[in-house]
């Protein structure tokens, strides 16, 4: 177990570079198994989920070579009937992409139900709906998802009942090698959907429409490996933007795609920050003593991202006035509120909405990270608070942020990481 100890009240200043996007790379890694030959992924973030996925592939007999910012994956060692190790699969959500990949390549897959942040029920019914539409059978037995297609996969018309990032990607992966054309409607439009489609098309797939409401996939016989650079992580960028505003700082965040940050930028400007976009960086300054209260509702892209909701709630906890934060994606994504209360916030949760009455300042306290983005939110709270904050459970944060304490220290924060 590890903790971070923060002495708050310092304005963040300087520049910080954003890493590759977690939610893209955890789909790209399994996607490389669709190819006949090796792929090389660049701009890899140094996060725990990547390390776990590399471990899963090695257990499956796949050649993985990793250096600081890239990974080469050679799927030639893979064969039918290889199941990923349950213990590792349950440590991250994205392991379920192995279902779409192994079903497409070998006509069957058995993968334990995935893990991931405890932020709600996290069903996979839409994934299975898509696989069935393509001609597969699906069942969940003793905590293992089993999918099989005795007659292979055939292109289909699929309408998602819920806008789901995971289902969109998983069905796209399965359809890439199917016989004929698949149309998926009501899909997620997150930038990482486009990133995966770009990678697959570079390997010879025929995917159109990623980033819009309808994705069309013309199945191909096989894919070759290729080289692909992961797009930047807009949630890591959002975390630093919010932290800059929350500490009254002045921070230049580099290696971003400003368009992907539009909802964050809009809300921070509404709250009184100044955000200037310049090529592949954004600069955030906050001259106000306290932010203005703003209302936030999380929505699928291009709405305000649910993964930035918890950090944004922390910023609003010291706003002048009352903010309403509505979490429309995950029913269990307010666990950070109980921890924030120890730091003097005045927040009450009613159903899907947190009512955030701004207080003049936060006070440092011992708190516990319950999930990845809650942990990032508590780090921001510690940076804002008067006095010392000690955060336990930071291994949650390590899943999605590379060297977060070091990066904040580079911006002038007084933050150290200690091993228990
Ligand atoms: C991905 O989760 C991300 N994780 C999440 O980020 C992110 O919060 C989420 O997308 C939304 O953007 C990864 O990419 C690894 P969904 P995913 O399927 O794919 C419902 C983080 O902090 N749903 O888009 O699991 C579901 O209950 C993590 O980086 C079904 O009903 O999310 C939710 O209400 C946390 N049936 C909504 O759809 C299904 O079959 C969106 O879920 C699938 C989803």
Tab-separated table of C-alpha atoms in Angstrom, residues 63-376:
chain	number	residue	atom	x	y	z
A	63	UNK	CA	5.660	-11.691	-27.005
A	64	UNK	CA	5.644	-8.277	-25.275
A	65	UNK	CA	8.655	-5.957	-25.300
A	66	UNK	CA	8.233	-2.730	-23.360
A	67	UNK	CA	10.518	0.235	-22.857
A	68	UNK	CA	9.803	3.579	-21.208
A	69	UNK	CA	7.260	4.950	-23.656
A	70	UNK	CA	6.510	2.164	-26.114
A	71	UNK	CA	5.485	-1.456	-26.365
A	72	UNK	CA	5.921	-4.064	-29.107
A	73	UNK	CA	3.395	-6.886	-29.169
A	74	UNK	CA	3.857	-10.008	-31.317
A	75	UNK	CA	0.630	-12.087	-31.324
A	76	UNK	CA	2.133	-14.972	-33.326
A	77	UNK	CA	2.451	-17.029	-30.122
A	78	UNK	CA	-1.324	-16.865	-29.550
A	79	UNK	CA	-3.623	-19.751	-30.451
A	80	UNK	CA	-7.282	-20.755	-29.961
A	81	UNK	CA	-8.507	-21.707	-26.514
A	82	UNK	CA	-6.016	-19.549	-24.575
A	83	UNK	CA	-7.792	-17.906	-21.618
A	84	UNK	CA	-6.273	-14.900	-19.833
A	85	UNK	CA	-5.492	-15.463	-16.106
A	86	UNK	CA	-8.549	-14.597	-13.967
A	87	UNK	CA	-6.621	-12.906	-11.158
A	88	UNK	CA	-5.072	-10.392	-13.573
A	89	UNK	CA	-8.252	-9.932	-15.635
A	90	UNK	CA	-10.110	-8.858	-12.500
A	91	UNK	CA	-7.666	-6.053	-11.856
A	92	UNK	CA	-8.866	-3.863	-14.708
A	93	UNK	CA	-12.007	-3.121	-16.654
A	94	UNK	CA	-10.586	-3.180	-20.160
A	95	UNK	CA	-9.658	-6.878	-20.015
A	96	UNK	CA	-13.126	-7.463	-21.477
A	97	UNK	CA	-11.827	-6.279	-24.864
A	98	UNK	CA	-10.151	-9.694	-25.075
A	99	UNK	CA	-13.652	-11.097	-25.653
A	100	UNK	CA	-14.128	-9.196	-28.915
A	101	UNK	CA	-10.600	-9.916	-30.071
A	102	UNK	CA	-10.500	-13.668	-29.330
A	103	UNK	CA	-14.057	-14.147	-30.650
A	104	UNK	CA	-13.073	-12.418	-33.919
A	105	UNK	CA	-9.831	-14.326	-34.321
A	106	UNK	CA	-10.720	-17.830	-33.060
A	107	UNK	CA	-14.514	-17.924	-32.918
A	108	UNK	CA	-14.577	-18.298	-29.146
A	109	UNK	CA	-13.397	-16.646	-25.918
A	110	UNK	CA	-13.605	-17.193	-22.192
A	111	UNK	CA	-12.690	-14.200	-20.041
A	112	UNK	CA	-13.499	-13.645	-16.360
A	113	UNK	CA	-15.832	-10.764	-15.609
A	114	UNK	CA	-13.622	-7.651	-15.498
A	115	UNK	CA	-12.666	-5.476	-12.513
A	116	UNK	CA	-12.166	-1.723	-12.582
A	117	UNK	CA	-13.312	1.199	-10.437
A	118	UNK	CA	-16.204	0.604	-8.040
A	119	UNK	CA	-18.416	3.377	-9.433
A	120	UNK	CA	-21.586	1.477	-10.207
A	121	UNK	CA	-22.981	-1.785	-11.524
A	122	UNK	CA	-21.027	-1.674	-14.807
A	123	UNK	CA	-23.097	-4.251	-16.771
A	124	UNK	CA	-21.894	-5.713	-20.097
A	125	UNK	CA	-25.285	-6.546	-21.627
A	126	UNK	CA	-24.674	-4.273	-24.630
A	127	UNK	CA	-21.372	-6.011	-25.377
A	128	UNK	CA	-23.157	-9.392	-25.403
A	129	UNK	CA	-26.052	-7.958	-27.447
A	130	UNK	CA	-23.528	-6.955	-30.122
A	131	UNK	CA	-21.723	-10.305	-30.112
A	132	UNK	CA	-25.050	-12.158	-30.428
A	133	UNK	CA	-26.117	-9.913	-33.314
A	134	UNK	CA	-22.900	-10.958	-35.090
A	135	UNK	CA	-23.913	-14.629	-34.717
A	136	UNK	CA	-22.210	-15.591	-31.463
A	137	UNK	CA	-23.696	-17.301	-28.436
A	138	UNK	CA	-22.912	-15.767	-25.039
A	139	UNK	CA	-23.222	-16.874	-21.419
A	140	UNK	CA	-21.857	-15.892	-18.025
A	141	UNK	CA	-21.048	-18.936	-15.885
A	142	UNK	CA	-19.294	-18.882	-12.494
A	143	UNK	CA	-18.047	-15.350	-13.100
A	144	UNK	CA	-16.631	-16.147	-16.535
A	145	UNK	CA	-17.977	-14.621	-19.762
A	146	UNK	CA	-18.127	-17.263	-22.504
A	147	UNK	CA	-18.745	-16.329	-26.128
A	148	UNK	CA	-18.576	-18.679	-29.110
A	149	UNK	CA	-19.568	-18.527	-32.790
A	150	UNK	CA	-19.758	-22.056	-34.272
A	151	UNK	CA	-20.485	-20.645	-37.741
A	152	UNK	CA	-18.165	-17.642	-37.534
A	153	UNK	CA	-19.207	-13.981	-37.250
A	154	UNK	CA	-21.427	-12.317	-39.862
A	155	UNK	CA	-21.907	-8.575	-40.279
A	156	UNK	CA	-25.107	-7.184	-38.707
A	157	UNK	CA	-27.107	-4.032	-37.994
A	158	UNK	CA	-26.699	-3.216	-34.275
A	159	UNK	CA	-28.372	-0.456	-32.267
A	160	UNK	CA	-26.917	0.193	-28.797
A	161	UNK	CA	-29.611	0.758	-26.154
A	162	UNK	CA	-27.077	2.750	-24.110
A	163	UNK	CA	-24.199	4.912	-25.363
A	164	UNK	CA	-21.353	2.709	-24.167
A	165	UNK	CA	-17.627	3.238	-24.794
A	166	UNK	CA	-16.789	-0.364	-23.938
A	167	UNK	CA	-19.545	-1.930	-26.005
A	168	UNK	CA	-18.758	0.313	-28.985
A	169	UNK	CA	-15.092	-0.718	-28.949
A	170	UNK	CA	-15.713	-4.405	-28.174
A	171	UNK	CA	-18.249	-4.831	-30.984
A	172	UNK	CA	-15.992	-2.912	-33.388
A	173	UNK	CA	-13.134	-5.292	-32.508
A	174	UNK	CA	-15.327	-8.366	-33.087
A	175	UNK	CA	-16.785	-7.044	-36.367
A	176	UNK	CA	-13.393	-6.187	-37.894
A	177	UNK	CA	-12.823	-9.786	-39.099
A	178	UNK	CA	-16.523	-10.723	-39.539
A	179	UNK	CA	-17.978	-11.836	-42.895
A	180	UNK	CA	-19.725	-8.807	-44.460
A	181	UNK	CA	-20.629	-5.347	-43.197
A	182	UNK	CA	-21.622	-4.324	-39.663
A	183	UNK	CA	-23.358	-1.064	-38.780
A	184	UNK	CA	-23.416	0.005	-35.144
A	185	UNK	CA	-25.758	2.876	-34.252
A	186	UNK	CA	-26.022	5.059	-31.138
A	187	UNK	CA	-22.313	4.504	-30.479
A	188	UNK	CA	-19.997	6.374	-28.126
A	189	UNK	CA	-17.992	9.168	-29.813
A	190	UNK	CA	-15.103	9.525	-27.359
A	191	UNK	CA	-11.785	10.433	-29.042
A	192	UNK	CA	-10.346	7.069	-28.055
A	193	UNK	CA	-12.966	5.311	-30.211
A	194	UNK	CA	-11.447	7.200	-33.152
A	195	UNK	CA	-7.942	6.298	-31.949
A	196	UNK	CA	-8.755	2.559	-31.956
A	197	UNK	CA	-10.426	2.773	-35.377
A	198	UNK	CA	-7.378	4.636	-36.751
A	199	UNK	CA	-5.076	1.904	-35.447
A	200	UNK	CA	-7.249	-0.892	-36.897
A	201	UNK	CA	-7.500	0.871	-40.272
A	202	UNK	CA	-3.702	1.256	-40.324
A	203	UNK	CA	-3.581	-2.541	-39.903
A	204	UNK	CA	-5.889	-3.013	-42.914
A	205	UNK	CA	-9.366	-2.840	-41.360
A	206	UNK	CA	-12.194	-0.996	-43.132
A	207	UNK	CA	-13.894	1.102	-40.437
A	208	UNK	CA	-15.759	4.342	-41.166
A	209	UNK	CA	-17.650	6.791	-38.962
A	210	UNK	CA	-15.731	6.468	-35.674
A	211	UNK	CA	-16.425	9.663	-33.717
A	212	UNK	CA	-19.948	9.966	-35.147
A	213	UNK	CA	-23.220	8.291	-34.092
A	214	UNK	CA	-22.848	5.463	-36.629
A	215	UNK	CA	-19.816	3.240	-37.237
A	216	UNK	CA	-19.657	1.037	-40.356
A	217	UNK	CA	-17.233	-1.870	-40.484
A	218	UNK	CA	-16.590	-3.927	-43.599
A	219	UNK	CA	-15.099	-7.212	-42.409
A	220	UNK	CA	-11.666	-8.221	-43.780
A	221	UNK	CA	-9.892	-11.584	-43.837
A	222	UNK	CA	-6.897	-10.561	-41.737
A	223	UNK	CA	-4.907	-7.622	-40.391
A	224	UNK	CA	-1.188	-6.889	-40.453
A	225	UNK	CA	0.553	-5.335	-37.439
A	226	UNK	CA	1.461	-1.636	-37.563
A	227	UNK	CA	2.937	1.280	-35.613
A	228	UNK	CA	0.583	3.602	-33.715
A	229	UNK	CA	1.035	6.508	-31.282
A	230	UNK	CA	-1.584	6.781	-28.531
A	231	UNK	CA	-3.486	10.080	-28.405
A	232	UNK	CA	-2.980	12.256	-25.287
A	233	UNK	CA	-5.047	11.629	-22.159
A	234	UNK	CA	-7.672	14.351	-21.926
A	235	UNK	CA	-8.639	13.251	-18.408
A	236	UNK	CA	-5.083	13.645	-17.156
A	237	UNK	CA	-5.022	17.048	-18.875
A	238	UNK	CA	-8.355	17.931	-17.248
A	239	UNK	CA	-6.969	16.923	-13.849
A	240	UNK	CA	-4.052	19.355	-14.187
A	241	UNK	CA	-6.294	22.125	-15.580
A	242	UNK	CA	-8.668	21.795	-12.641
A	243	UNK	CA	-5.773	21.635	-10.156
A	244	UNK	CA	-4.294	24.838	-11.626
A	245	UNK	CA	-7.620	26.649	-11.209
A	246	UNK	CA	-8.201	25.139	-7.751
A	247	UNK	CA	-4.871	26.408	-6.395
A	248	UNK	CA	-5.054	29.865	-8.017
A	249	UNK	CA	-2.107	28.871	-10.128
A	250	UNK	CA	-0.699	29.394	-13.609
A	251	UNK	CA	0.047	26.125	-15.441
A	252	UNK	CA	0.907	25.243	-19.040
A	253	UNK	CA	-0.339	21.738	-19.890
A	254	UNK	CA	1.502	20.301	-22.914
A	255	UNK	CA	0.805	17.446	-25.350
A	256	UNK	CA	-2.966	17.905	-25.519
A	257	UNK	CA	-5.572	18.070	-28.295
A	258	UNK	CA	-7.428	21.255	-27.221
A	259	UNK	CA	-10.637	20.233	-29.013
A	260	UNK	CA	-10.931	17.212	-26.693
A	261	UNK	CA	-10.833	19.588	-23.711
A	262	UNK	CA	-13.674	21.880	-24.826
A	263	UNK	CA	-16.160	20.826	-22.080
A	264	UNK	CA	-13.511	21.251	-19.360
A	265	UNK	CA	-12.380	24.593	-20.759
A	266	UNK	CA	-15.979	25.855	-20.935
A	267	UNK	CA	-16.707	24.954	-17.310
A	268	UNK	CA	-13.423	26.358	-15.970
A	269	UNK	CA	-14.036	29.659	-17.801
A	270	UNK	CA	-17.558	29.732	-16.364
A	271	UNK	CA	-15.988	29.260	-12.917
A	272	UNK	CA	-13.732	32.280	-13.490
A	273	UNK	CA	-10.479	30.722	-14.746
A	274	UNK	CA	-8.630	31.921	-17.828
A	275	UNK	CA	-7.868	29.165	-20.371
A	276	UNK	CA	-5.799	29.870	-23.463
A	277	UNK	CA	-5.301	27.200	-26.124
A	278	UNK	CA	-2.126	27.258	-28.167
A	279	UNK	CA	-1.368	24.442	-30.642
A	280	UNK	CA	-0.905	21.320	-28.553
A	281	UNK	CA	-1.006	23.002	-25.151
A	282	UNK	CA	-3.441	24.849	-22.906
A	283	UNK	CA	-2.604	27.404	-20.233
A	284	UNK	CA	-4.833	27.762	-17.166
A	285	UNK	CA	-4.673	30.690	-14.735
A	286	UNK	CA	-7.042	31.631	-11.929
A	287	UNK	CA	-6.813	35.127	-10.575
A	288	UNK	CA	-9.983	34.923	-8.423
A	289	UNK	CA	-9.617	34.056	-4.762
A	290	UNK	CA	-12.509	31.589	-5.060
A	291	UNK	CA	-14.134	30.115	-8.173
A	292	UNK	CA	-17.674	31.002	-9.187
A	293	UNK	CA	-20.284	28.291	-8.543
A	294	UNK	CA	-21.249	26.442	-11.750
A	295	UNK	CA	-23.564	23.523	-12.550
A	296	UNK	CA	-22.095	20.407	-14.182
A	297	UNK	CA	-23.839	17.423	-15.764
A	298	UNK	CA	-21.731	14.506	-16.988
A	299	UNK	CA	-22.639	13.177	-20.426
A	300	UNK	CA	-21.066	11.004	-23.133
A	301	UNK	CA	-18.556	12.862	-25.344
A	302	UNK	CA	-18.693	15.695	-26.339
A	303	UNK	CA	-20.466	16.397	-23.020
A	304	UNK	CA	-18.633	16.983	-19.748
A	305	UNK	CA	-16.662	13.752	-19.108
A	306	UNK	CA	-17.701	11.662	-16.098
A	307	UNK	CA	-14.023	10.926	-15.418
A	308	UNK	CA	-13.446	14.615	-14.620
A	309	UNK	CA	-16.522	14.919	-12.374
A	310	UNK	CA	-14.771	14.126	-9.104
A	311	UNK	CA	-11.867	16.589	-9.624
A	312	UNK	CA	-14.365	19.264	-10.732
A	313	UNK	CA	-16.466	18.712	-7.600
A	314	UNK	CA	-13.363	19.452	-5.512
A	315	UNK	CA	-12.781	22.756	-7.324
A	316	UNK	CA	-16.419	23.730	-6.723
A	317	UNK	CA	-16.214	22.823	-3.020
A	318	UNK	CA	-14.681	26.275	-2.333
A	319	UNK	CA	-16.758	28.225	-4.879
A	320	UNK	CA	-18.708	31.357	-4.017
A	321	UNK	CA	-22.223	29.917	-4.023
A	322	UNK	CA	-23.848	26.532	-4.530
A	323	UNK	CA	-23.078	24.238	-7.484
A	324	UNK	CA	-25.127	21.272	-8.693
A	325	UNK	CA	-23.074	18.352	-10.043
A	326	UNK	CA	-25.156	15.672	-11.762
A	327	UNK	CA	-23.503	12.311	-12.539
A	328	UNK	CA	-25.637	10.808	-15.306
A	329	UNK	CA	-23.262	7.970	-16.290
A	330	UNK	CA	-22.336	6.126	-13.048
A	331	UNK	CA	-24.740	5.671	-10.141
A	332	UNK	CA	-21.910	5.116	-7.630
A	333	UNK	CA	-19.467	7.896	-8.451
A	334	UNK	CA	-19.832	10.084	-5.351
A	335	UNK	CA	-17.717	8.049	-2.905
A	336	UNK	CA	-15.198	10.917	-2.755
A	337	UNK	CA	-17.844	13.111	-1.049
A	338	UNK	CA	-17.577	11.308	2.313
A	339	UNK	CA	-13.801	11.726	2.243
A	340	UNK	CA	-14.065	15.397	1.260
A	341	UNK	CA	-16.334	16.021	4.244
A	342	UNK	CA	-13.326	15.292	6.493
A	343	UNK	CA	-11.663	18.300	4.848
A	344	UNK	CA	-14.462	20.712	5.714
A	345	UNK	CA	-16.559	20.635	2.545
A	346	UNK	CA	-20.348	21.113	2.631
A	347	UNK	CA	-21.704	18.676	0.020
A	348	UNK	CA	-24.852	16.565	0.106
A	349	UNK	CA	-25.798	13.916	-2.416
A	350	UNK	CA	-29.401	13.549	-3.528
A	351	UNK	CA	-29.783	10.710	-6.040
A	352	UNK	CA	-27.536	11.456	-9.017
A	353	UNK	CA	-26.777	15.040	-7.929
A	354	UNK	CA	-24.209	16.418	-5.495
A	355	UNK	CA	-25.258	19.794	-4.070
A	356	UNK	CA	-21.956	21.580	-3.395
A	357	UNK	CA	-22.181	24.586	-1.083
A	358	UNK	CA	-18.881	26.413	-1.440
A	359	UNK	CA	-16.859	26.955	1.758
A	360	UNK	CA	-14.034	29.530	2.071
A	361	UNK	CA	-11.279	26.951	2.427
A	362	UNK	CA	-10.524	23.256	2.904
A	363	UNK	CA	-8.577	21.843	5.832
A	364	UNK	CA	-5.989	19.092	5.488
A	365	UNK	CA	-7.004	15.684	6.909
A	366	UNK	CA	-6.273	11.942	6.529
A	367	UNK	CA	-8.453	10.582	3.678
A	368	UNK	CA	-8.694	7.412	1.573
A	369	UNK	CA	-8.869	6.998	-2.202
A	370	UNK	CA	-11.791	4.708	-3.134
A	371	UNK	CA	-11.217	4.672	-6.907
A	372	UNK	CA	-8.976	6.136	-9.575
A	373	UNK	CA	-10.564	9.542	-10.161
A	374	UNK	CA	-11.649	9.929	-6.514
A	375	UNK	CA	-7.962	9.559	-5.647
A	376	UNK	CA	-6.996	12.270	-8.149
